[in-house]
Amino acid sequence: MTVTVHPAAALAGRPALPADKSVAHRAALFAAIADGESEIVGFSDAADPQSTVACLRALGVAFEERPDVLGADGTPSLFVRGRGLDGLSAPDGPLDCGNSGTTMRLLAGLLAGRPFTTTLVGDASLSGRPMGRIARPLGQMGARIGMTDGHAPLVVEGAPLSSITYRLPVASAQVKSAVLLAGLSASGTTTVVEPVATRDHTERMLGLDVLVRGGERHVSVDGGTTVRARQWVVPRDVSAAAFFLVAGSIAEAATIQLSGVGLNPTRSGVLDVLRAMGADVRVSNERERGGEPLGDLRVEAPGGLVGVEIGGAIVPNLIDEIPVLAVAAACAQGRTVIRDAEELRVKETDRIEAIADVLRAMGADVQERPDGLVIEGGRGLKGAEVDARDDHRIAMSAAVAALVADGPTTIHGAEAAAVSFPGFWDALESVAAGSVEAG
Ligand code: S3P
């Protein structure tokens, strides 16, 4: 699908945001292995969390969508008949994780201690992403994970597992979560040591012990821990909100309001960086639901952004937002340097190269570094023809850039947005009437 985005001088409205993708995956997985029926309030119809649900269904877990049961924010609930870890059954065929790294890596951890063999497959993008990072620790615990050159298909041969203490060699919440989920089936206590904090939804949602020692986080889980059935609440996705926060911050005029957005401090680095660039983003009505902090956001056009340096410990907290922050940087006065972000090269696509290509096609001055980007901002963007490379965040970042270009921008592969944000194009049109043209 191709979308043409026309520039828009003024943005206003309350775009509907999708469910937080990271929390939605975990709610489905944890409810599936809980000891009874759970309700997930505000689940996601995005392709990635739906891949997780489809895989869990193939493992024998019943999910029932109840559009008649609405949460406080008006989103429908998903009911899950938890079977306990021991209740999962061998699937009839390979489990299709689609485009979703979280589905594949967390499921591999969950299935590593089950007494059957599962094959996990994915699309072309997922089949090119590194899986050795989970196969190594799961192998140390006693599971056998078959791969081809470190890539999917993954053949997870479940086995009795022993606990380990594992220090993360890359800052990855997916690897952390895979090891902790395997730890549920292991004998003894499994500990993951994080030199740099990554998103902490797994430990919050499972109520795991976290110790901070010498600046490192130690997250532990006891083998045999029962996950209690409960109500899980999924906030609106801050990673989806980021597209509108940047759009509002680079527009000539804007007032955009976003409600019920997850503000977990391990995810909200984008707010800190935008404020450091001079953005006018305000948070109100801060509250907690289901153990996750959330709030309402309001962004107004600040009348100019300035370049910043982004690097170090904040990077895992905004790793998914870097492509759209690069758009903000291209529109800011002065230089922005993004470093320590080499993980972007192994996301759904090489996002350093992909966003550099998009912005350069639109006339920006962008240089790639192995671990990031150097952007000389403030040169103005021109309309262009760009390729999203089947990556949802590149498609949506290109659309945000297109709003401030000097002419229409055609985005190929625009359908990728549905991986995390199926309503994106409608949401964009709702704040910038007449900007979105299909085809
Ligand atoms: C995710 C963790 C991050 C992030 C991804 C979702 C998660 O990946 O980029 O979109 O839900 O745990 P890594 O943990 O591989 O960095």
PDB file of C-alpha atoms and ligand atoms in Angstrom, residues 20-26 48 100-103 105-106 129-130 133 168 170-177 198-202 239 267 316 318-321 343-344 346-348 351 392-393, ligand 1:
ATOM      1  CA  ASP A  20       1.030  -0.573  24.373  1.00  0.00           C
ATOM      2  CA  LYS A  21       2.590  -3.343  22.296  1.00  0.00           C
ATOM      3  CA  SER A  22       5.096  -4.489  24.922  1.00  0.00           C
ATOM      4  CA  VAL A  23       2.498  -4.683  27.696  1.00  0.00           C
ATOM      5  CA  ALA A  24      -0.083  -6.347  25.414  1.00  0.00           C
ATOM      6  CA  HIS A  25       2.312  -9.187  24.458  1.00  0.00           C
ATOM      7  CA  ARG A  26       3.129  -9.811  28.090  1.00  0.00           C
ATOM      8  CA  ASP A  48       2.270  -8.067  16.521  1.00  0.00           C
ATOM      9  CA  SER A 100       7.214  -9.857  15.947  1.00  0.00           C
ATOM     10  CA  GLY A 101      10.568 -10.278  17.692  1.00  0.00           C
ATOM     11  CA  THR A 102       8.890 -10.033  21.097  1.00  0.00           C
ATOM     12  CA  THR A 103       6.585 -12.949  20.229  1.00  0.00           C
ATOM     13  CA  ARG A 105      11.932 -14.392  21.807  1.00  0.00           C
ATOM     14  CA  LEU A 106       9.512 -14.476  24.750  1.00  0.00           C
ATOM     15  CA  ARG A 129      17.113 -10.965  13.159  1.00  0.00           C
ATOM     16  CA  PRO A 130      19.620 -12.363  15.678  1.00  0.00           C
ATOM     17  CA  ARG A 133      21.166 -13.873  21.952  1.00  0.00           C
ATOM     18  CA  LEU A 168      22.962  -9.356  29.642  1.00  0.00           C
ATOM     19  CA  VAL A 170      23.214  -6.500  25.059  1.00  0.00           C
ATOM     20  CA  ALA A 171      20.637  -4.211  26.639  1.00  0.00           C
ATOM     21  CA  SER A 172      17.555  -6.188  25.612  1.00  0.00           C
ATOM     22  CA  ALA A 173      14.246  -6.526  27.441  1.00  0.00           C
ATOM     23  CA  GLN A 174      13.368  -9.371  25.117  1.00  0.00           C
ATOM     24  CA  VAL A 175      16.411 -11.389  26.145  1.00  0.00           C
ATOM     25  CA  LYS A 176      15.836 -10.549  29.817  1.00  0.00           C
ATOM     26  CA  SER A 177      12.211 -11.643  29.543  1.00  0.00           C
ATOM     27  CA  THR A 198      15.719  -1.923  29.870  1.00  0.00           C
ATOM     28  CA  ARG A 199      11.916  -1.789  29.895  1.00  0.00           C
ATOM     29  CA  ASP A 200      10.732  -3.469  33.077  1.00  0.00           C
ATOM     30  CA  HIS A 201       7.191  -4.607  32.196  1.00  0.00           C
ATOM     31  CA  THR A 202       7.981  -8.290  32.772  1.00  0.00           C
ATOM     32  CA  SER A 239       5.881   4.600  21.357  1.00  0.00           C
ATOM     33  CA  ARG A 267       9.919   3.810  28.269  1.00  0.00           C
ATOM     34  CA  PRO A 316      17.204   1.575  25.693  1.00  0.00           C
ATOM     35  CA  LEU A 318      13.737   5.352  23.696  1.00  0.00           C
ATOM     36  CA  ILE A 319      15.222   2.852  21.262  1.00  0.00           C
ATOM     37  CA  ASP A 320      11.979   2.480  19.277  1.00  0.00           C
ATOM     38  CA  GLU A 321      11.473   6.256  19.155  1.00  0.00           C
ATOM     39  CA  GLU A 343      20.752  -2.155  18.300  1.00  0.00           C
ATOM     40  CA  LEU A 344      18.730  -0.186  15.742  1.00  0.00           C
ATOM     41  CA  VAL A 346      18.931  -5.344  14.041  1.00  0.00           C
ATOM     42  CA  LYS A 347      15.339  -4.195  14.424  1.00  0.00           C
ATOM     43  CA  GLU A 348      12.567  -4.890  11.873  1.00  0.00           C
ATOM     44  CA  ARG A 351      16.618   1.556  11.171  1.00  0.00           C
ATOM     45  CA  HIS A 392       6.096   0.145  10.836  1.00  0.00           C
ATOM     46  CA  ARG A 393       8.152   2.775  12.633  1.00  0.00           C
TER      47      ARG A 393
HETATM   48  C1  S3P B   1      10.578  -4.894  23.360  1.00  0.00           C
HETATM   49  C2  S3P B   1      11.887  -4.624  23.596  1.00  0.00           C
HETATM   50  C3  S3P B   1      12.744  -3.866  22.682  1.00  0.00           C
HETATM   51  C4  S3P B   1      11.926  -3.063  21.676  1.00  0.00           C
HETATM   52  C5  S3P B   1      10.823  -3.862  21.082  1.00  0.00           C
HETATM   53  C6  S3P B   1       9.880  -4.396  22.160  1.00  0.00           C
HETATM   54  C7  S3P B   1       9.815  -5.682  24.353  1.00  0.00           C
HETATM   55  O1  S3P B   1      13.574  -4.769  21.974  1.00  0.00           O
HETATM   56  O2  S3P B   1      12.765  -2.547  20.665  1.00  0.00           O
HETATM   57  O3  S3P B   1      10.059  -3.058  20.185  1.00  0.00           O
HETATM   58  O4  S3P B   1       8.571  -5.663  24.324  1.00  0.00           O
HETATM   59  O5  S3P B   1      10.466  -6.319  25.200  1.00  0.00           O
HETATM   60  P1  S3P B   1      14.934  -5.382  22.636  1.00  0.00           P
HETATM   61  O6  S3P B   1      14.580  -5.904  23.943  1.00  0.00           O
HETATM   62  O7  S3P B   1      15.387  -6.422  21.672  1.00  0.00           O
HETATM   63  O8  S3P B   1      15.859  -4.229  22.684  1.00  0.00           O
END
